Each structure stands twice: as C-alpha cells, then as structure tokens.
mmCIF file of C-alpha atoms and ligand atoms in Angstrom:
data_model
loop_
_atom_site.group_PDB
_atom_site.id
_atom_site.type_symbol
_atom_site.label_atom_id
_atom_site.label_comp_id
_atom_site.label_asym_id
_atom_site.label_seq_id
_atom_site.Cartn_x
_atom_site.Cartn_y
_atom_site.Cartn_z
ATOM 1 C CA MET A 1 2.867 23.099 -72.926
ATOM 2 C CA PRO A 2 3.564 21.996 -69.282
ATOM 3 C CA PRO A 3 2.605 24.437 -66.493
ATOM 4 C CA PRO A 4 5.364 26.894 -65.349
ATOM 5 C CA ARG A 5 6.072 25.006 -62.086
ATOM 6 C CA THR A 6 6.661 21.737 -64.017
ATOM 7 C CA ARG A 7 8.835 23.591 -66.527
ATOM 8 C CA GLY A 8 10.873 25.092 -63.645
ATOM 9 C CA THR A 9 11.412 21.666 -62.092
ATOM 10 C CA ALA A 10 12.406 20.183 -65.452
ATOM 11 C CA LEU A 11 14.911 23.009 -66.004
ATOM 12 C CA ARG A 12 16.429 22.536 -62.540
ATOM 13 C CA GLN A 13 16.799 18.808 -63.247
ATOM 14 C CA ARG A 14 18.421 19.496 -66.606
ATOM 15 C CA LEU A 15 20.850 21.979 -65.036
ATOM 16 C CA ALA A 16 21.727 19.463 -62.299
ATOM 17 C CA GLU A 17 22.498 16.902 -65.027
ATOM 18 C CA LEU A 18 24.754 19.426 -66.749
ATOM 19 C CA ARG A 19 26.699 19.989 -63.487
ATOM 20 C CA GLY A 20 27.144 16.241 -63.082
ATOM 21 C CA PRO A 21 26.003 13.732 -60.470
ATOM 22 C CA ASP A 22 26.461 14.954 -56.881
ATOM 23 C CA VAL A 23 28.178 18.187 -57.968
ATOM 24 C CA PRO A 24 26.696 20.995 -55.830
ATOM 25 C CA ALA A 25 25.587 24.204 -57.540
ATOM 26 C CA LYS A 26 27.908 27.168 -57.080
ATOM 27 C CA ALA A 27 25.920 30.120 -55.789
ATOM 28 C CA LEU A 28 26.008 33.217 -57.959
ATOM 29 C CA ASP A 29 27.434 36.279 -56.244
ATOM 30 C CA ALA A 30 27.319 39.901 -57.330
ATOM 31 C CA ARG A 31 30.769 39.684 -58.915
ATOM 32 C CA ALA A 32 29.635 36.791 -61.131
ATOM 33 C CA LEU A 33 26.362 38.498 -61.987
ATOM 34 C CA ALA A 34 28.199 41.700 -62.793
ATOM 35 C CA ALA A 35 30.649 39.849 -65.033
ATOM 36 C CA LEU A 36 27.704 38.536 -67.043
ATOM 37 C CA ALA A 37 27.020 42.107 -68.011
ATOM 38 C CA ALA A 38 30.630 42.494 -69.176
ATOM 39 C CA ASN A 39 30.057 39.975 -71.995
ATOM 40 C CA PRO A 40 26.305 39.859 -72.534
ATOM 41 C CA GLY A 41 26.460 37.840 -75.756
ATOM 42 C CA CYS A 42 28.234 34.764 -74.382
ATOM 43 C CA LYS A 43 25.922 31.746 -74.251
ATOM 44 C CA ARG A 44 28.658 29.597 -72.712
ATOM 45 C CA ARG A 45 28.999 31.803 -69.685
ATOM 46 C CA ALA A 46 25.221 32.301 -69.363
ATOM 47 C CA LEU A 47 24.629 28.541 -69.348
ATOM 48 C CA LEU A 48 27.502 27.628 -67.004
ATOM 49 C CA ASP A 49 26.564 30.344 -64.512
ATOM 50 C CA GLY A 50 22.867 29.526 -64.781
ATOM 51 C CA ALA A 51 23.615 25.846 -64.125
ATOM 52 C CA GLY A 52 25.774 26.709 -61.100
ATOM 53 C CA VAL A 53 28.920 25.174 -62.642
ATOM 54 C CA ASN A 54 32.095 26.141 -60.782
ATOM 55 C CA LYS A 55 34.005 27.696 -63.686
ATOM 56 C CA ALA A 56 37.313 27.914 -61.780
ATOM 57 C CA THR A 57 37.224 24.136 -61.156
ATOM 58 C CA LEU A 58 36.141 23.547 -64.750
ATOM 59 C CA ALA A 59 39.001 25.687 -66.090
ATOM 60 C CA SER A 60 41.524 23.668 -64.050
ATOM 61 C CA ALA A 61 40.014 20.381 -65.282
ATOM 62 C CA LEU A 62 40.368 21.678 -68.863
ATOM 63 C CA GLY A 63 44.057 22.354 -68.251
ATOM 64 C CA SER A 64 43.711 26.171 -68.376
ATOM 65 C CA PRO A 65 43.440 27.270 -64.733
ATOM 66 C CA SER A 66 42.246 30.797 -64.215
ATOM 67 C CA ALA A 67 44.483 33.457 -62.721
ATOM 68 C CA PHE A 68 41.496 34.856 -60.938
ATOM 69 C CA GLY A 69 40.862 36.190 -57.463
ATOM 70 C CA GLN A 70 42.601 38.571 -55.105
ATOM 71 C CA SER A 71 45.863 37.796 -53.342
ATOM 72 C CA GLN A 72 45.752 37.299 -49.569
ATOM 73 C CA PHE A 73 47.701 40.553 -49.211
ATOM 74 C CA ALA A 74 45.136 42.493 -51.277
ATOM 75 C CA LEU A 75 42.265 40.941 -49.284
ATOM 76 C CA THR A 76 43.846 41.894 -45.953
ATOM 77 C CA ARG A 77 44.554 45.423 -47.175
ATOM 78 C CA GLY A 78 41.001 45.750 -48.506
ATOM 79 C CA ASN A 79 39.466 44.566 -45.232
ATOM 80 C CA ALA A 80 41.624 46.975 -43.205
ATOM 81 C CA PHE A 81 40.590 49.884 -45.445
ATOM 82 C CA GLU A 82 36.893 48.989 -45.196
ATOM 83 C CA ALA A 83 37.138 48.797 -41.386
ATOM 84 C CA LYS A 84 38.715 52.261 -41.356
ATOM 85 C CA VAL A 85 35.953 53.701 -43.570
ATOM 86 C CA LYS A 86 33.238 52.226 -41.320
ATOM 87 C CA ALA A 87 34.863 53.095 -37.968
ATOM 88 C CA ASP A 88 32.909 55.182 -35.382
ATOM 89 C CA GLY A 89 29.514 53.983 -36.565
ATOM 90 C CA GLY A 90 30.343 54.787 -40.181
ATOM 91 C CA ALA A 91 30.798 58.521 -39.462
ATOM 92 C CA GLU A 92 33.282 59.052 -42.324
ATOM 93 C CA LEU A 93 31.297 56.938 -44.763
ATOM 94 C CA LEU A 94 28.093 58.845 -43.993
ATOM 95 C CA ARG A 95 29.941 62.149 -44.285
ATOM 96 C CA LEU A 96 31.068 61.142 -47.783
ATOM 97 C CA VAL A 97 27.519 60.077 -48.787
ATOM 98 C CA HIS A 98 26.187 63.415 -47.515
ATOM 99 C CA GLU A 99 28.912 65.438 -49.236
ATOM 100 C CA ARG A 100 28.837 63.662 -52.638
ATOM 101 C CA LEU A 101 25.211 62.617 -53.030
ATOM 102 C CA ASP A 102 22.890 64.577 -50.756
ATOM 103 C CA PRO A 103 24.491 67.872 -49.598
ATOM 104 C CA ALA A 104 21.081 69.551 -49.165
ATOM 105 C CA ALA A 105 20.026 67.031 -46.499
ATOM 106 C CA GLU A 106 20.692 67.521 -42.787
ATOM 107 C CA PRO A 107 24.221 66.369 -41.770
ATOM 108 C CA PRO A 108 24.397 62.730 -40.646
ATOM 109 C CA VAL A 109 24.691 62.904 -36.857
ATOM 110 C CA ASP A 110 23.373 60.129 -34.606
ATOM 111 C CA ALA A 111 22.789 57.814 -37.574
ATOM 112 C CA GLN A 112 21.159 54.455 -36.882
ATOM 113 C CA VAL A 113 23.295 51.343 -37.489
ATOM 114 C CA PRO A 114 20.911 48.414 -37.001
ATOM 115 C CA ASP A 115 22.138 44.963 -36.027
ATOM 116 C CA LEU A 116 21.659 42.730 -39.073
ATOM 117 C CA THR A 117 22.854 39.430 -37.631
ATOM 118 C CA ALA A 118 20.611 36.435 -38.250
ATOM 119 C CA ILE A 119 21.010 32.746 -39.019
ATOM 120 C CA GLY A 120 21.667 31.773 -42.636
ATOM 121 C CA PRO A 121 21.338 33.877 -45.783
ATOM 122 C CA GLU A 122 17.529 33.700 -45.766
ATOM 123 C CA GLY A 123 17.458 34.963 -42.150
ATOM 124 C CA ARG A 124 19.890 37.769 -42.920
ATOM 125 C CA THR A 125 17.878 38.766 -46.010
ATOM 126 C CA ALA A 126 14.683 38.975 -43.945
ATOM 127 C CA ARG A 127 16.502 40.961 -41.225
ATOM 128 C CA THR A 128 17.826 43.405 -43.841
ATOM 129 C CA ALA A 129 14.361 43.881 -45.365
ATOM 130 C CA LEU A 130 12.955 44.615 -41.888
ATOM 131 C CA ALA A 131 15.743 47.118 -41.130
ATOM 132 C CA LEU A 132 15.107 48.886 -44.444
ATOM 133 C CA ARG A 133 11.385 49.068 -43.736
ATOM 134 C CA GLU A 134 11.946 50.481 -40.239
ATOM 135 C CA ALA A 135 14.550 52.954 -41.498
ATOM 136 C CA ALA A 136 12.122 54.520 -43.956
ATOM 137 C CA SER A 137 10.736 56.763 -41.198
ATOM 138 C CA GLY A 138 13.414 59.524 -41.407
ATOM 139 C CA GLY A 139 17.025 60.296 -40.410
ATOM 140 C CA TRP A 140 20.189 58.625 -41.650
ATOM 141 C CA THR A 141 20.647 54.864 -41.366
ATOM 142 C CA LEU A 142 23.703 52.806 -42.271
ATOM 143 C CA LEU A 143 23.257 49.126 -43.080
ATOM 144 C CA ASP A 144 26.650 47.461 -42.735
ATOM 145 C CA HIS A 145 26.927 44.359 -44.941
ATOM 146 C CA PRO A 146 23.204 43.844 -45.496
ATOM 147 C CA MET A 147 22.052 40.704 -47.306
ATOM 148 C CA LEU A 148 19.879 40.962 -50.410
ATOM 149 C CA ALA A 149 18.316 38.279 -52.586
ATOM 150 C CA LEU A 150 17.890 38.488 -56.339
ATOM 151 C CA ASP A 151 15.911 35.983 -58.356
ATOM 152 C CA VAL A 152 18.230 34.474 -60.959
ATOM 153 C CA ALA A 153 16.862 31.852 -63.329
ATOM 154 C CA GLY A 154 14.252 30.825 -60.774
ATOM 155 C CA SER A 155 16.483 30.544 -57.692
ATOM 156 C CA PRO A 156 17.647 33.219 -55.252
ATOM 157 C CA ALA A 157 21.205 34.562 -55.446
ATOM 158 C CA PHE A 158 22.265 36.049 -52.098
ATOM 159 C CA LEU A 159 24.247 39.262 -52.374
ATOM 160 C CA GLU A 160 26.148 41.251 -49.784
ATOM 161 C CA PRO A 161 26.923 44.894 -50.617
ATOM 162 C CA ASP A 162 29.548 46.654 -48.506
ATOM 163 C CA ALA A 163 26.866 49.043 -47.244
ATOM 164 C CA VAL A 164 23.481 50.570 -47.997
ATOM 165 C CA VAL A 165 22.626 54.033 -46.705
ATOM 166 C CA VAL A 166 19.077 55.264 -46.088
ATOM 167 C CA HIS A 167 18.818 59.062 -46.557
ATOM 168 C CA PRO A 168 16.510 61.340 -44.514
ATOM 169 C CA ASP A 169 14.168 61.548 -47.533
ATOM 170 C CA GLY A 170 13.789 57.744 -47.385
ATOM 171 C CA SER A 171 15.841 57.017 -50.542
ATOM 172 C CA TRP A 172 18.462 54.232 -50.587
ATOM 173 C CA THR A 173 22.069 54.354 -51.802
ATOM 174 C CA VAL A 174 24.472 51.473 -52.487
ATOM 175 C CA VAL A 175 28.046 52.003 -51.251
ATOM 176 C CA GLU A 176 30.983 50.078 -52.708
ATOM 177 C CA ILE A 177 34.326 50.207 -50.879
ATOM 178 C CA LYS A 178 37.348 49.261 -52.996
ATOM 179 C CA SER A 179 41.039 49.207 -52.187
ATOM 180 C CA PHE A 180 42.321 50.485 -55.560
ATOM 181 C CA PRO A 181 43.479 54.094 -55.329
ATOM 182 C CA MET A 182 41.737 57.215 -56.612
ATOM 183 C CA LEU A 183 44.512 59.442 -57.952
ATOM 184 C CA ASP A 184 43.688 63.125 -58.303
ATOM 185 C CA GLY A 185 39.991 62.279 -58.087
ATOM 186 C CA SER A 186 39.900 59.535 -60.705
ATOM 187 C CA ALA A 187 40.617 55.807 -60.672
ATOM 188 C CA ASP A 188 41.468 53.093 -63.227
ATOM 189 C CA PRO A 189 38.423 53.134 -65.598
ATOM 190 C CA SER A 190 38.348 49.334 -65.959
ATOM 191 C CA LYS A 191 38.227 48.906 -62.177
ATOM 192 C CA VAL A 192 35.590 51.618 -61.811
ATOM 193 C CA GLY A 193 33.590 49.873 -64.582
ATOM 194 C CA ALA A 194 33.750 46.532 -62.750
ATOM 195 C CA ALA A 195 32.719 48.204 -59.473
ATOM 196 C CA ALA A 196 29.826 49.971 -61.252
ATOM 197 C CA ARG A 197 28.580 46.680 -62.735
ATOM 198 C CA GLN A 198 28.744 45.059 -59.297
ATOM 199 C CA ALA A 199 26.906 47.980 -57.684
ATOM 200 C CA ALA A 200 24.246 47.804 -60.427
ATOM 201 C CA VAL A 201 23.462 44.231 -59.341
ATOM 202 C CA TYR A 202 22.913 45.468 -55.780
ATOM 203 C CA VAL A 203 20.686 48.269 -57.081
ATOM 204 C CA LEU A 204 18.509 45.704 -58.876
ATOM 205 C CA ALA A 205 18.277 43.575 -55.736
ATOM 206 C CA LEU A 206 17.392 46.627 -53.618
ATOM 207 C CA GLU A 207 14.674 47.563 -56.114
ATOM 208 C CA GLU A 208 13.085 44.146 -55.523
ATOM 209 C CA VAL A 209 13.016 44.879 -51.758
ATOM 210 C CA ALA A 210 11.631 48.383 -52.372
ATOM 211 C CA ALA A 211 8.891 47.054 -54.664
ATOM 212 C CA ARG A 212 7.517 44.938 -51.815
ATOM 213 C CA LEU A 213 6.958 47.979 -49.553
ATOM 214 C CA GLU A 214 3.609 49.728 -49.448
ATOM 215 C CA THR A 215 5.203 53.029 -50.496
ATOM 216 C CA PRO A 216 8.294 51.977 -52.456
ATOM 217 C CA PRO A 217 11.231 54.274 -51.663
ATOM 218 C CA ARG A 218 13.533 55.553 -54.396
ATOM 219 C CA VAL A 219 16.617 53.424 -55.007
ATOM 220 C CA ARG A 220 19.251 55.867 -56.191
ATOM 221 C CA HIS A 221 21.006 55.030 -59.451
ATOM 222 C CA ARG A 222 24.074 57.021 -58.434
ATOM 223 C CA VAL A 223 26.116 54.861 -56.075
ATOM 224 C CA LEU A 224 29.030 55.903 -53.909
ATOM 225 C CA LEU A 225 32.437 54.428 -54.696
ATOM 226 C CA VAL A 226 34.866 54.820 -51.788
ATOM 227 C CA CYS A 227 38.609 54.298 -52.427
ATOM 228 C CA PRO A 228 41.932 55.232 -50.808
ATOM 229 C CA LYS A 229 42.989 58.776 -51.723
ATOM 230 C CA ASP A 230 46.144 58.923 -53.866
ATOM 231 C CA PHE A 231 48.773 56.731 -52.205
ATOM 232 C CA SER A 232 47.447 57.176 -48.666
ATOM 233 C CA ASN A 233 45.014 55.110 -46.609
ATOM 234 C CA LEU A 234 42.577 58.034 -46.297
ATOM 235 C CA PRO A 235 39.146 57.477 -47.835
ATOM 236 C CA THR A 236 37.847 59.552 -50.699
ATOM 237 C CA ALA A 237 34.702 58.989 -52.745
ATOM 238 C CA SER A 238 33.069 59.551 -56.062
ATOM 239 C CA ALA A 239 29.433 59.288 -57.169
ATOM 240 C CA VAL A 240 29.054 56.798 -60.036
ATOM 241 C CA ASP A 241 26.001 56.712 -62.284
ATOM 242 C CA VAL A 242 25.105 53.030 -62.842
ATOM 243 C CA ARG A 243 21.948 53.451 -64.961
ATOM 244 C CA LYS A 244 23.576 51.879 -68.035
ATOM 245 C CA GLN A 245 25.088 48.953 -66.117
ATOM 246 C CA ARG A 246 21.765 48.393 -64.338
ATOM 247 C CA ALA A 247 19.898 48.216 -67.659
ATOM 248 C CA VAL A 248 22.443 45.806 -69.197
ATOM 249 C CA THR A 249 22.419 43.545 -66.136
ATOM 250 C CA ALA A 250 18.613 43.518 -65.983
ATOM 251 C CA ARG A 251 18.530 42.473 -69.664
ATOM 252 C CA GLN A 252 21.126 39.775 -69.023
ATOM 253 C CA LEU A 253 19.233 38.369 -66.080
ATOM 254 C CA ALA A 254 16.050 38.227 -68.142
ATOM 255 C CA ARG A 255 18.068 36.368 -70.767
ATOM 256 C CA LEU A 256 19.370 33.933 -68.167
ATOM 257 C CA THR A 257 15.852 32.719 -67.590
ATOM 258 C CA ARG A 258 15.989 31.477 -71.180
ATOM 259 C CA ILE A 259 18.950 29.188 -70.507
ATOM 260 C CA GLN A 260 16.469 26.415 -71.174
ATOM 261 C CA ASP A 261 16.837 27.264 -74.900
ATOM 262 C CA ILE A 262 20.648 27.057 -74.727
ATOM 263 C CA ALA A 263 20.457 23.775 -72.776
ATOM 264 C CA ASP A 264 17.959 22.315 -75.276
ATOM 265 C CA ALA A 265 20.387 22.926 -78.158
ATOM 266 C CA LEU A 266 23.149 20.821 -76.547
ATOM 267 C CA PRO A 267 23.916 17.258 -77.635
ATOM 268 C CA GLU A 268 22.290 14.516 -75.534
ATOM 269 C CA GLY A 269 24.371 13.579 -72.477
ATOM 270 C CA THR A 270 26.397 16.835 -72.309
ATOM 271 C CA CYS A 271 27.932 17.163 -68.854
ATOM 272 C CA PHE A 272 30.467 19.542 -67.254
ATOM 273 C CA ALA A 273 31.459 17.345 -64.274
ATOM 274 C CA PRO A 274 35.128 18.163 -63.540
ATOM 275 C CA ASP A 275 36.076 14.483 -63.072
ATOM 276 C CA LEU A 276 35.296 13.620 -66.707
ATOM 277 C CA PRO A 277 38.258 12.918 -69.050
ATOM 278 C CA ALA A 278 39.706 16.193 -70.398
ATOM 279 C CA GLY A 279 38.745 15.370 -74.010
ATOM 280 C CA GLU A 280 35.111 14.738 -73.104
ATOM 281 C CA LEU A 281 34.990 17.862 -70.985
ATOM 282 C CA THR A 282 36.522 19.992 -73.753
ATOM 283 C CA ALA A 283 33.932 18.687 -76.233
ATOM 284 C CA ALA A 284 31.138 19.535 -73.786
ATOM 285 C CA VAL A 285 32.420 23.089 -73.283
ATOM 286 C CA GLU A 286 32.979 23.584 -77.018
ATOM 287 C CA SER A 287 29.403 22.511 -77.741
ATOM 288 C CA VAL A 288 28.181 25.796 -76.210
ATOM 289 C CA PRO A 289 28.855 28.865 -78.395
ATOM 290 C CA ALA A 290 31.154 31.479 -76.842
ATOM 291 C CA THR A 291 32.038 35.049 -77.777
ATOM 292 C CA TYR A 292 35.569 35.528 -76.520
ATOM 293 C CA ALA A 293 36.920 39.062 -76.160
ATOM 294 C CA PRO A 294 40.072 40.240 -74.350
ATOM 295 C CA GLU A 295 37.781 41.732 -71.659
ATOM 296 C CA CYS A 296 37.057 38.125 -70.587
ATOM 297 C CA LEU A 297 40.568 37.982 -69.092
ATOM 298 C CA SER A 298 39.472 40.186 -66.217
ATOM 299 C CA ALA A 299 35.948 38.854 -65.871
ATOM 300 C CA CYS A 300 35.680 35.101 -66.500
ATOM 301 C CA GLU A 301 37.476 32.051 -65.124
ATOM 302 C CA LEU A 302 37.378 30.311 -68.513
ATOM 303 C CA ALA A 303 39.256 33.121 -70.254
ATOM 304 C CA PHE A 304 42.523 31.233 -70.889
ATOM 305 C CA HIS A 305 40.655 28.274 -72.347
ATOM 306 C CA CYS A 306 38.444 30.437 -74.577
ATOM 307 C CA ARG A 307 41.402 32.596 -75.648
ATOM 308 C CA ASP A 308 43.381 29.524 -76.759
ATOM 309 C CA ARG A 309 40.414 28.264 -78.758
ATOM 310 C CA SER A 310 39.805 31.654 -80.299
ATOM 311 C CA ARG A 311 43.466 31.925 -81.335
ATOM 312 C CA THR A 312 43.524 28.373 -82.701
ATOM 313 C CA ASP A 313 40.450 29.183 -84.805
ATOM 314 C CA GLY A 314 42.122 32.422 -85.959
ATOM 315 C CA ALA A 315 39.019 34.331 -84.790
ATOM 316 C CA VAL A 316 39.334 38.110 -84.964
ATOM 317 C CA THR A 317 37.379 38.406 -81.693
ATOM 318 C CA SER A 318 40.644 37.671 -79.863
ATOM 319 C CA LEU A 319 41.932 41.036 -81.185
ATOM 320 C CA GLY A 320 39.268 42.991 -79.276
ATOM 321 C CA ARG A 321 35.721 44.200 -79.838
ATOM 322 C CA SER A 322 36.709 47.449 -81.551
ATOM 323 C CA VAL A 323 38.905 45.662 -84.126
ATOM 324 C CA ARG A 324 36.155 43.081 -84.607
ATOM 325 C CA ALA A 325 33.619 45.841 -85.286
ATOM 326 C CA GLU A 326 35.927 47.497 -87.874
ATOM 327 C CA LEU A 327 36.322 44.253 -89.820
ATOM 328 C CA GLY A 328 32.633 43.790 -90.679
ATOM 329 C CA GLY A 329 32.022 40.347 -92.196
ATOM 330 C CA LEU A 330 35.680 39.202 -91.974
ATOM 331 C CA THR A 331 35.683 36.849 -89.005
ATOM 332 C CA THR A 332 39.084 35.143 -89.168
ATOM 333 C CA VAL A 333 42.642 36.442 -89.351
ATOM 334 C CA GLU A 334 43.120 34.339 -92.504
ATOM 335 C CA ASP A 335 40.142 36.112 -94.166
ATOM 336 C CA VAL A 336 41.608 39.486 -93.203
ATOM 337 C CA LEU A 337 45.074 38.717 -94.604
ATOM 338 C CA SER A 338 43.636 37.269 -97.785
ATOM 339 C CA ALA A 339 41.431 40.356 -98.289
ATOM 340 C CA ALA A 340 44.413 42.642 -97.667
ATOM 341 C CA ARG A 341 46.468 40.771 -100.295
ATOM 342 C CA GLY A 342 43.632 41.211 -102.794
ATOM 343 C CA GLU A 343 42.983 37.465 -103.074
ATOM 344 C CA THR A 344 39.435 37.504 -101.686
ATOM 345 C CA GLY A 345 36.775 39.998 -100.615
ATOM 346 C CA ASP A 346 34.534 42.518 -102.309
ATOM 347 C CA PRO A 347 36.584 45.623 -103.215
ATOM 348 C CA ASP A 348 33.479 47.783 -102.566
ATOM 349 C CA ASP A 349 33.341 46.549 -98.962
ATOM 350 C CA PRO A 350 34.754 49.452 -96.895
ATOM 351 C CA ALA A 351 36.639 47.038 -94.606
ATOM 352 C CA VAL A 352 38.247 45.257 -97.571
ATOM 353 C CA ALA A 353 39.107 48.579 -99.273
ATOM 354 C CA ALA A 354 40.691 49.895 -96.062
ATOM 355 C CA LEU A 355 42.728 46.713 -95.613
ATOM 356 C CA ARG A 356 44.058 46.888 -99.198
ATOM 357 C CA ARG A 357 44.966 50.545 -98.798
ATOM 358 C CA ALA A 358 46.747 49.732 -95.537
ATOM 359 C CA ALA A 359 48.618 46.862 -97.215
ATOM 360 C CA GLU A 360 49.713 49.205 -100.057
ATOM 361 C CA LEU A 361 50.916 51.839 -97.595
ATOM 362 C CA ARG A 362 52.820 49.188 -95.641
ATOM 363 C CA ALA A 363 54.468 47.871 -98.809
ATOM 364 C CA GLU A 364 55.415 51.432 -99.828
ATOM 365 C CA ALA A 365 56.822 52.170 -96.381
ATOM 366 C CA LEU A 366 58.851 48.985 -96.323
ATOM 367 C CA GLY A 367 60.073 49.626 -99.856
ATOM 368 C CA ALA A 368 61.154 53.154 -98.889
ATOM 369 C CA THR A 369 62.978 51.801 -95.835
ATOM 370 C CA CYS A 370 64.841 49.220 -97.909
ATOM 371 C CA ARG A 371 66.089 51.710 -100.488
HETATM 372 S S1 SF4 B 401 35.897 33.528 -71.178
HETATM 373 FE FE1 SF4 B 401 34.694 32.215 -72.516
HETATM 374 S S2 SF4 B 401 32.932 31.593 -71.326
HETATM 375 FE FE2 SF4 B 401 33.832 33.319 -70.273
HETATM 376 S S3 SF4 B 401 32.690 35.102 -71.037
HETATM 377 FE FE3 SF4 B 401 34.531 34.891 -72.305
HETATM 378 S S4 SF4 B 401 33.928 33.636 -74.033
HETATM 379 FE FE4 SF4 B 401 32.346 33.410 -72.485
#
C-alpha cells in the first residue's frame, strides 16, 4: 500500500480530474458542510463536495438550475440586523450571551473586541487563534467574524462564524445571527435546524483550535441563536443545543475522507466539467448513487435534478423519509400500488398488509360516496 502522503496526492489528482481540466475547486463553507449533515447517506453529494465541484454551475449545465441562495433584499436586511446586534462593541450581543447562557458570570462590561484583520484566510485564521489564546486569561471577549479552519478530506475549509464569545471562565461560545423572526420565543424549526447544523460545524472547528492549546478550554455545545423579535428589528436570542448536529457532522466529515472509495467505483474517465455535453454530464452524475429526499430542496443545489430522476424512477424516496421508512422493502411507487391491489407482496409483511387494508377502506369509502 502506498504511504499516506502519496495516497493523499493521488486522491487530490483524481478529484481534480473529476472537476475537469482547469476547473478550480470550490471551497467548502460552513453552509455546505452543514448541508452534508442534512443528508448523510448521499454519496453523490459527498463526492461532489469533496472534489470541490461547483454544484450550482453543474445544476445549470444539467438543465435544472437551483433556486438557491438569498435574495439581495434578504442579504441587505440580514447585514443591517447583524450590524445592529453588534453595535457599541457588541454590548447587546454580550448581554444576550450572559442572560441566556451564563447568568452566574459577572456582567459583560468593558469586554475586549480584538482586531482580527490579517491578509488572506490563513492569516486571519492565525490571528483568530492568537486572539483566542490571549483571551483565555479572564473577562469577556467578543470575536467579530473570526476565521476558523477545519480539515476536510485533507484540505482546509475556511469558516467564518458571525461571532465567538469567550466567557470569564475561559469557555467559548459560537453565536449565529439570523434574520428570520423568532415569534413568541420560537422560530421556524427547519430554519433553526439549518442554523444549528451550521453552528455545529463552527463548534467542530473551534474544538480543533482548542485542542492545540496547552490547557484546552471548553467549547460549549449550546450555541446562541440571535434573531429579530416578532415582527420588529429588536434582537432576541435562544440557546440551541447542537450536540446531535455536531456528532452527525463529525461522522460525515470522517466519511468524506473515504471519498476515495466512491471515486474508485466510478467508470473510467468520469468527469463533471460543466462544459461537457449535457448527455455526458448527466451520465457522469447518474453514475454516483444518490439518496434524494424532499429535504434536499432546501439544502442542495442539485435538488431539482435529483428530484426529477427520483420521480422518473418512481422512487418512494421522493415522498419523504417518513413515508419511505413506513414502506419497508417497497422502493418504487409501482411496487406500492401493486402490493395495495393484492397483485404482489407478502401478505404477512406489515407494510403490505397495511396498504391492502388502506386500499379496502378507500374502495369502501368511494363505494359509499357513489351510492
Ligand atoms: S439533491 Fe441529490 S446530490 Fe444533493 S443531497 Fe439530495 S440526492 Fe444528494
């Protein structure tokens, strides 16, 4: 077996071939890493992200452009809200961290807000690590847009949380500022879930920084989510436990390092270069197994393409994970209908029995309606 360094070089070369000649790798950001955790079983996404393929460009080249990304209006509104939350040296943000996560600590007055400017992502990452090390000596410190690096499939992904707060006890908290509203203390669960997955990626990256310190500080697994209160522009906050999301993302990232296995199973010459003819590109994408679920629509740029394929194949996955789980071994809509009509399927299979019962009830109901 070749030594690890040679294997790493060979993998990088293989991934560059998959992207296509002269196609630069798209850097992974926290949103992309978090989305991996939303569909952990999808080899297609794992490979494309690991290879640095720009999935939005790929989706357009396949004829199914993604409807992804925030509108300019939403971006402007989000930036204005974040600036308001961080005004006056982050006084309101620190007050919320103190109130929701650490009420027993001294109130955050005269907090440090170190300057994190440096040249390039590597410089900013080093500056952030230094600021975190210096902040570990007591008091409150707010790091505004720090830069963190996380090793992903052998190369660093640079990540920029909205803020990291160092508590007087030396522990670190990730803060996510979102522009969706919190109504009566709770927000849209799907949006909170996406924010929690994103924050979990930052927690993992912070843990890597902490592990390099002589006395590693505690990275808190409860993050602070700051949102506008009700329909106003006033900030409110909620503590979100991201232990589960952190564990799923850590597993996914470990899996990403095995993208070599997925790449090895592809036909010779497979390439995802967006300038290839659509037919060739479609065949390349279809050669990597995917596990489409409706959740992909809010998490992956290839969702429209994968949804069309899933529907064409009659796959029950397009109906949602819960329906899929209820149907056991029946994987296509055709199988389900045939089992319900009593043409196929084992009558002792609980899914088949339930489908037949449902079909009988439907027939009875329709018969009653017709009479
Ligand atoms: S949209 Fe397709 S590639 Fe993306 S996660 Fe879903 S199944 Fe995988």
